[in-house]
Amino acid sequence: MELTAVVTGAARGIGRSVVERLRAAGYRVVAVDVSPAVADLAESGWVVPMAADVTADPTPAAAIGRATGEFGRLDLLVNNAARFLRRPILDTSDGDFDALFAVNVRPVFRFTRAALPALTETRGCVVNTASISGLIGVPNQSVYAMTKGAIVQLTRQLAIEYAARGVRVNAVAPGAVDTGFMDEARAADPDPAASLAVTLGNHPIGRMSTPDEVARAIVFLAAPESAGITGTILSVDGGYVAR
Ligand SMILES: NC(=O)c1ccc[n+]([C@@H]2O[C@H](COP(=O)([O-])OP(=O)(O)OC[C@H]3O[C@@H](n4cnc5c(N)ncnc54)[C@H](O)[C@@H]3O)[C@@H](O)[C@H]2O)c1
């Protein structure tokens, strides 16, 4: 039996590492990303790349349909695609708010709703990529933090709603991870080197996590070893929220 996953935000960063880890664990993967770079993942028959915007109305059903249609089943949904916004609230427009919720929250709801019938058949899992910003206060991230808080709460809600149906729902909450996501935000700072120093100082292990470290946590939460874990928000943050 070959397990099958759908991963969003799969072209680079954490999502790409998740695809690589899932392939190593024997999964077939539908890899969704708005970036055409997702096509690079097509070199084996194990990954179906799908260049699509998660905010587009047809994308969730199409992605889940490709998993169930081409591979016959769905065992895992990883809701990982998101955008970052670091901005003081007084500079944050209504448009910023709507745009961030449109990418970071609405597709998580819509992908999960589309996936749950197939996941109920396989007694599968959802793993969401939240953030420490959804757990604690971080300056100048009000709307981003709200989007991640929404994901934390959906994770807990659905863990309870689907526990009796055998579907587990968990999330990871990364601290800073060494991906383009943070690099781009930092490049816009007046002093990127000082900004990096503050970030590293907030992480007791003195470094960012790697995308692969987060991917391993996601794959663990999907694995049989975590059969007793649901509704958990697993921090992968070098001790950030433990301070
Ligand atoms: N990097 C960090 O420091 C950090 C920290 C905490 C949480 N996270 C979370 O980890 C997840 C992955 O982040 P990352 O660091 O790998 O970022 P990344 O920017 O490297 O990768 C995100 C991927 O999502 C894709 N994406 C964005 N909008 C999309 C859309 N509308 N449709 C389809 N694909 C879309 C991008 O093209 C990109 O390939 C996100 O949920 C992010 O909030 C990241």
XYZ file of C-alpha atoms and ligand atoms in Angstrom:
287
model
C 0.000 0.000 0.000
C 1.423 3.372 -1.025
C 0.499 6.299 1.156
C -0.506 9.536 -0.541
C -0.155 13.162 0.581
C -1.125 16.613 -0.642
C 1.367 19.344 0.339
C 0.778 23.059 -0.286
C 3.589 25.577 -0.646
C 5.755 22.741 -1.931
C 8.083 24.552 -4.346
C 10.637 25.725 -1.816
C 11.454 26.082 1.871
C 9.694 23.886 4.413
C 7.174 22.512 1.894
C 9.899 21.293 -0.428
C 11.658 19.568 2.466
C 8.360 17.950 3.446
C 7.980 16.547 -0.090
C 11.528 15.156 0.051
C 10.971 13.577 3.479
C 7.625 12.111 2.397
C 9.189 10.623 -0.716
C 11.867 9.028 1.458
C 9.083 7.612 3.655
C 7.406 6.065 0.587
C 4.570 8.517 0.027
C 3.256 9.625 -3.301
C 2.749 13.377 -3.202
C 0.606 15.975 -4.964
C 2.788 19.083 -4.590
C 0.867 22.364 -4.920
C 2.482 25.767 -5.354
C 1.768 29.006 -7.177
C 5.407 29.070 -8.264
C 6.227 27.334 -11.569
C 9.346 26.026 -9.748
C 7.110 23.291 -8.356
C 7.535 21.561 -11.728
C 11.125 20.680 -10.689
C 9.617 18.048 -8.399
C 8.308 16.025 -11.341
C 11.464 14.063 -11.998
C 10.012 10.883 -10.532
C 6.552 9.400 -10.825
C 6.165 9.790 -7.070
C 5.393 13.501 -7.124
C 2.624 15.142 -9.123
C 3.460 18.850 -9.292
C 0.486 21.141 -9.481
C 1.214 24.778 -10.323
C -1.809 26.461 -8.789
C -2.726 29.276 -6.444
C -4.187 27.918 -3.208
C -6.517 30.943 -3.091
C -8.197 30.042 -6.398
C -11.608 28.515 -5.807
C -11.053 25.269 -7.782
C -7.587 24.471 -6.353
C -8.442 22.517 -3.171
C -10.900 20.116 -4.811
C -8.600 19.740 -7.822
C -5.592 18.858 -5.647
C -7.489 16.372 -3.496
C -9.051 14.947 -6.674
C -5.617 14.368 -8.191
C -4.537 12.419 -5.117
C -7.624 10.248 -4.992
C -7.909 10.027 -8.800
C -4.271 9.278 -9.693
C -3.190 7.447 -6.539
C -6.514 6.078 -5.300
C -6.365 7.405 -1.758
C -5.398 10.299 0.514
C -3.572 9.734 3.789
C -2.143 13.149 4.613
C -2.825 16.827 3.963
C -0.056 19.303 4.819
C -1.388 22.871 4.795
C 1.863 24.799 4.525
C 1.547 27.614 1.945
C 1.576 31.101 3.457
C 2.917 34.594 3.110
C 4.601 36.697 5.776
C 3.803 40.282 6.770
C 5.860 42.196 9.325
C 4.293 45.616 9.688
C 3.189 47.831 12.597
C -0.583 47.734 12.947
C -0.955 51.455 12.227
C 0.662 50.880 8.817
C -1.456 47.799 8.068
C -4.291 48.428 5.627
C -7.610 46.663 5.240
C -6.206 45.323 1.991
C -3.185 43.839 3.817
C -5.545 42.140 6.263
C -7.788 40.687 3.565
C -4.872 39.593 1.389
C -3.103 37.765 4.202
C -6.213 35.957 5.433
C -6.987 35.048 1.806
C -3.650 33.205 1.465
C -2.916 32.005 4.999
C -6.325 31.021 6.376
C -9.115 30.577 3.819
C -7.241 27.898 1.810
C -6.451 25.964 4.995
C -10.179 25.803 5.718
C -11.044 24.932 2.112
C -8.298 22.301 1.581
C -9.123 20.659 4.897
C -12.850 20.582 4.167
C -12.152 19.076 0.743
C -9.796 16.456 2.195
C -11.716 15.240 5.236
C -14.019 12.748 3.448
C -11.021 10.976 1.852
C -9.016 11.188 5.089
C -11.910 9.643 6.998
C -11.786 6.643 4.638
C -8.066 6.078 5.306
C -8.054 7.262 8.960
C -5.473 9.784 7.779
C -4.013 13.026 9.114
C -3.865 16.754 8.669
C -0.677 18.591 9.642
C -0.784 22.390 9.491
C 2.174 24.737 9.481
C 1.357 27.338 12.126
C 4.023 29.509 13.780
C 5.231 30.655 17.171
C 3.514 33.898 16.125
C 0.226 32.046 16.564
C 1.151 31.145 20.147
C 2.860 34.188 21.649
C 3.079 37.909 20.983
C 5.735 39.017 18.479
C 6.090 42.737 17.647
C 4.842 44.058 14.299
C 3.182 40.802 13.218
C -0.403 41.519 14.236
C -2.184 40.250 11.129
C 0.298 37.453 10.358
C -0.032 36.341 13.986
C -3.826 36.391 13.688
C -3.655 34.136 10.638
C -1.442 31.658 12.463
C -3.619 31.820 15.578
C -6.571 30.883 13.390
C -4.682 27.824 12.161
C -3.794 26.810 15.715
C -7.447 26.980 16.708
C -8.716 25.141 13.608
C -6.192 22.402 14.419
C -7.581 21.976 17.920
C -11.199 22.174 16.808
C -10.883 19.560 14.085
C -8.802 17.266 16.283
C -11.799 17.072 18.595
C -14.412 16.946 15.820
C -12.668 14.104 13.959
C -11.037 12.097 16.779
C -13.792 9.505 16.852
C -13.530 9.128 13.069
C -9.838 8.260 13.325
C -8.507 11.423 11.642
C -5.702 13.132 13.550
C -5.111 16.872 13.184
C -1.887 18.475 14.422
C 0.303 21.474 13.670
C 3.909 22.505 13.865
C 4.808 25.943 15.190
C 8.202 26.907 13.810
C 10.305 29.759 15.117
C 12.573 31.382 12.548
C 13.472 28.938 9.785
C 16.245 29.516 7.291
C 14.140 29.949 4.125
C 13.430 32.694 1.609
C 10.369 33.611 3.662
C 12.393 35.356 6.375
C 15.218 36.485 4.060
C 12.760 38.563 2.043
C 11.282 40.204 5.145
C 14.737 40.927 6.522
C 15.970 42.397 3.238
C 13.259 45.049 3.580
C 14.484 46.029 7.083
C 16.576 49.202 7.388
C 19.395 47.168 9.000
C 19.109 43.489 7.946
C 22.196 42.437 9.942
C 20.803 43.932 13.169
C 17.438 42.332 12.440
C 19.107 38.926 12.017
C 20.984 39.385 15.301
C 17.699 40.109 17.129
C 16.109 37.032 15.557
C 18.987 34.762 16.548
C 19.043 36.251 20.056
C 15.399 35.260 20.500
C 16.216 31.605 19.841
C 18.008 29.955 22.790
C 19.799 27.486 20.503
C 21.354 30.542 18.808
C 20.329 29.688 15.276
C 17.340 29.314 13.012
C 15.838 25.895 12.402
C 16.466 24.269 9.052
C 13.557 23.504 6.717
C 14.416 19.815 7.087
C 14.072 19.980 10.886
C 10.525 21.302 10.482
C 9.786 18.736 7.761
C 10.887 15.891 10.049
C 8.463 17.122 12.718
C 5.634 17.246 10.160
C 6.388 13.732 8.921
C 6.594 12.498 12.532
C 3.128 13.907 13.253
C 1.802 11.957 10.251
C 3.550 8.707 11.160
C 2.126 5.711 13.056
C 4.538 6.537 15.911
C 2.324 9.562 16.678
C -0.953 7.594 16.629
C -1.708 8.886 20.128
C -1.118 12.537 19.234
C -3.903 14.799 18.036
C -4.692 18.461 18.632
C -1.022 19.135 19.408
C 0.883 22.223 18.338
C 4.493 21.028 18.178
C 6.963 23.906 18.499
C 10.096 23.620 16.358
C 11.643 26.833 17.567
C 14.978 26.239 19.292
C 13.365 27.012 22.651
C 11.768 30.329 21.675
C 8.409 29.859 23.433
C 9.999 28.109 26.428
C 11.788 31.254 27.572
N 10.441 30.630 7.530
C 10.065 30.914 8.760
O 10.811 31.524 9.532
C 8.720 30.461 9.272
C 8.453 30.592 10.642
C 7.232 30.176 11.145
C 6.297 29.630 10.287
N 6.585 29.520 8.963
C 5.547 28.932 8.114
O 6.099 27.888 7.347
C 5.361 27.748 6.125
C 6.321 27.655 4.972
O 7.151 28.781 5.001
P 8.585 28.791 4.333
O 9.497 29.424 5.310
O 8.930 27.467 3.748
O 8.288 29.884 3.195
P 8.715 29.977 1.659
O 8.341 31.360 1.265
O 10.115 29.529 1.478
O 7.749 28.925 0.971
C 6.361 29.148 0.905
C 5.849 28.540 -0.369
O 4.435 28.800 -0.425
C 4.117 29.183 -1.739
N 2.909 29.986 -1.771
C 2.723 31.232 -1.254
N 1.521 31.690 -1.575
C 0.917 30.721 -2.310
C -0.332 30.616 -2.955
N -1.218 31.616 -2.911
N -0.638 29.484 -3.620
C 0.257 28.460 -3.668
N 1.481 28.515 -3.102
C 1.794 29.628 -2.426
C 5.327 29.987 -2.213
O 5.381 30.073 -3.633
C 6.475 29.192 -1.626
O 6.949 28.187 -2.502
C 4.412 28.949 6.083
O 3.134 28.506 6.528
C 4.985 29.913 7.099
O 4.000 30.751 7.676
C 7.777 29.917 8.436
